Amino acid sequence: MRINKYIADAGICSRRKADELIANGNVKINGVVVDVMGVDVAEGDVVEVNGRVISGDHSKVYVAVNKPLGVITSMEDDRDRATVADIVADIPERLFPVGRLDYNTTGLLLMTNDGQLTYTLTHPKHEVFKTYEARVEGVISDARLRKLRNGVDIGGFVTSPARVRLIKQMPRYAVVEISIREGKNRQVRKMFAAVGNRVQALKRTRIGEIRLGRLKEGHYRKLTKEEIEYLKNL
Ligand code: URA
């Protein structure tokens, strides 16, 4: 596509105004000033106007949400309970959750209107490690941590290898970090139940390289360009 049409189609200005910007040296393709008419933009080219990148599909929105307790991972609820849709209500695009978190689980949930990305991220072939911080009842022994790492039977299904790290052991409870690739229904809770430590609280802190960080419960943030690239390349 011709560069002037490309700029106009991106909603920056008219084609005629785009010609002026080009002639004045305000337009770059892949970091190189383009000040002649009639140059074509190819797929994957990075186009800058006045130092701002305008290439890419701007209709796609990617956010990280910190889901609070008692909020359901769905866009509406027939019982009128709070949903994750409420958290992103000020975003005009209709976003959908990527996978789900239990009603009683808090933490990182991705939401997007990019159906292709949702499909790849939730496809078993691409499943990335998801990391949770679990507060569990009682004392958790090394033998139990090892079992969790190697795989436990959660009712007709043996879990695949997990990364498990004891964060702290208190007299009546323990805090454990666990990363799993699968996403069976209530999997983390079932895994701890299988070794005899009931989960009291569960929070997802990471999805692959995407981190919850300091995002407050009930809030969202837009993913960075680097995070979006990372997800698309999984
Ligand atoms: N495992 C669970 O048990 N619950 C979740 O919400 C996610 C993983």
Short mmCIF file of N, CA and C and ligand atoms in Angstrom, two decimals, residues 67 73 100-106 130 132 180 182-192 199 202-204, ligand 1:
data_model
loop_
_atom_site.label_atom_id
_atom_site.label_comp_id
_atom_site.label_asym_id
_atom_site.label_seq_id
_atom_site.Cartn_x
_atom_site.Cartn_y
_atom_site.Cartn_z
N LYS A 67 -7.82 -9.96 39.25
CA LYS A 67 -9.18 -10.36 39.64
C LYS A 67 -9.29 -10.49 41.17
N THR A 73 -15.15 -15.04 36.25
CA THR A 73 -14.46 -14.87 34.98
C THR A 73 -15.43 -15.14 33.86
N ARG A 100 -9.62 -18.97 32.38
CA ARG A 100 -10.42 -18.54 33.52
C ARG A 100 -9.71 -18.72 34.86
N LEU A 101 -10.23 -18.01 35.84
CA LEU A 101 -9.80 -18.17 37.23
C LEU A 101 -11.05 -18.44 38.04
N ASP A 102 -10.91 -19.31 39.05
CA ASP A 102 -12.07 -19.62 39.91
C ASP A 102 -12.59 -18.37 40.60
N TYR A 103 -13.84 -18.45 40.99
CA TYR A 103 -14.50 -17.42 41.79
C TYR A 103 -13.65 -17.02 42.99
N ASN A 104 -13.06 -18.04 43.65
CA ASN A 104 -12.29 -17.78 44.88
C ASN A 104 -10.80 -17.59 44.65
N THR A 105 -10.38 -17.50 43.39
CA THR A 105 -8.96 -17.27 43.10
C THR A 105 -8.79 -15.81 42.70
N THR A 106 -7.70 -15.22 43.16
CA THR A 106 -7.41 -13.83 42.80
C THR A 106 -6.24 -13.81 41.82
N LYS A 130 1.87 -21.31 34.19
CA LYS A 130 1.14 -20.30 34.95
C LYS A 130 1.54 -20.48 36.41
N TYR A 132 1.25 -19.69 40.49
CA TYR A 132 0.28 -19.36 41.54
C TYR A 132 0.98 -19.31 42.89
N ILE A 180 2.28 -24.49 36.83
CA ILE A 180 1.78 -25.64 36.05
C ILE A 180 1.49 -25.21 34.62
N GLU A 182 -0.74 -27.17 32.64
CA GLU A 182 -2.10 -27.57 32.26
C GLU A 182 -3.10 -26.64 32.93
N GLY A 183 -4.35 -26.79 32.54
CA GLY A 183 -5.37 -25.94 33.14
C GLY A 183 -6.64 -26.71 33.40
N LYS A 184 -6.50 -27.84 34.10
CA LYS A 184 -7.71 -28.60 34.45
C LYS A 184 -8.52 -27.80 35.47
N ASN A 185 -9.80 -28.08 35.49
CA ASN A 185 -10.69 -27.38 36.40
C ASN A 185 -10.19 -27.49 37.86
N ARG A 186 -9.98 -26.36 38.50
CA ARG A 186 -9.56 -26.29 39.91
C ARG A 186 -8.29 -27.11 40.18
N GLN A 187 -7.41 -27.12 39.20
CA GLN A 187 -6.25 -28.02 39.26
C GLN A 187 -5.35 -27.80 40.48
N VAL A 188 -5.01 -26.54 40.76
CA VAL A 188 -4.07 -26.30 41.86
C VAL A 188 -4.71 -26.75 43.18
N ARG A 189 -5.97 -26.42 43.36
CA ARG A 189 -6.66 -26.81 44.61
C ARG A 189 -6.68 -28.34 44.74
N LYS A 190 -6.96 -29.00 43.60
CA LYS A 190 -7.02 -30.47 43.63
C LYS A 190 -5.64 -31.07 43.89
N MET A 191 -4.60 -30.46 43.36
CA MET A 191 -3.25 -30.99 43.56
C MET A 191 -2.87 -30.93 45.04
N PHE A 192 -3.13 -29.80 45.67
CA PHE A 192 -2.79 -29.71 47.10
C PHE A 192 -3.68 -30.63 47.93
N VAL A 199 -6.11 -25.87 50.17
CA VAL A 199 -5.77 -24.49 49.80
C VAL A 199 -6.72 -23.53 50.52
N LEU A 202 -5.67 -18.60 47.03
CA LEU A 202 -4.91 -18.86 45.81
C LEU A 202 -4.87 -17.61 44.95
N LYS A 203 -3.65 -17.27 44.52
CA LYS A 203 -3.48 -16.07 43.68
C LYS A 203 -2.58 -16.41 42.50
N ARG A 204 -2.98 -16.03 41.30
CA ARG A 204 -2.10 -16.25 40.14
C ARG A 204 -1.21 -15.02 39.98
N1 URA B 1 -6.20 -23.75 39.79
C1 URA B 1 -7.24 -23.63 40.63
O1 URA B 1 -7.47 -24.46 41.47
N2 URA B 1 -8.00 -22.54 40.51
C2 URA B 1 -7.78 -21.56 39.60
O2 URA B 1 -8.51 -20.58 39.54
C3 URA B 1 -6.70 -21.74 38.74
C4 URA B 1 -5.94 -22.83 38.85
#
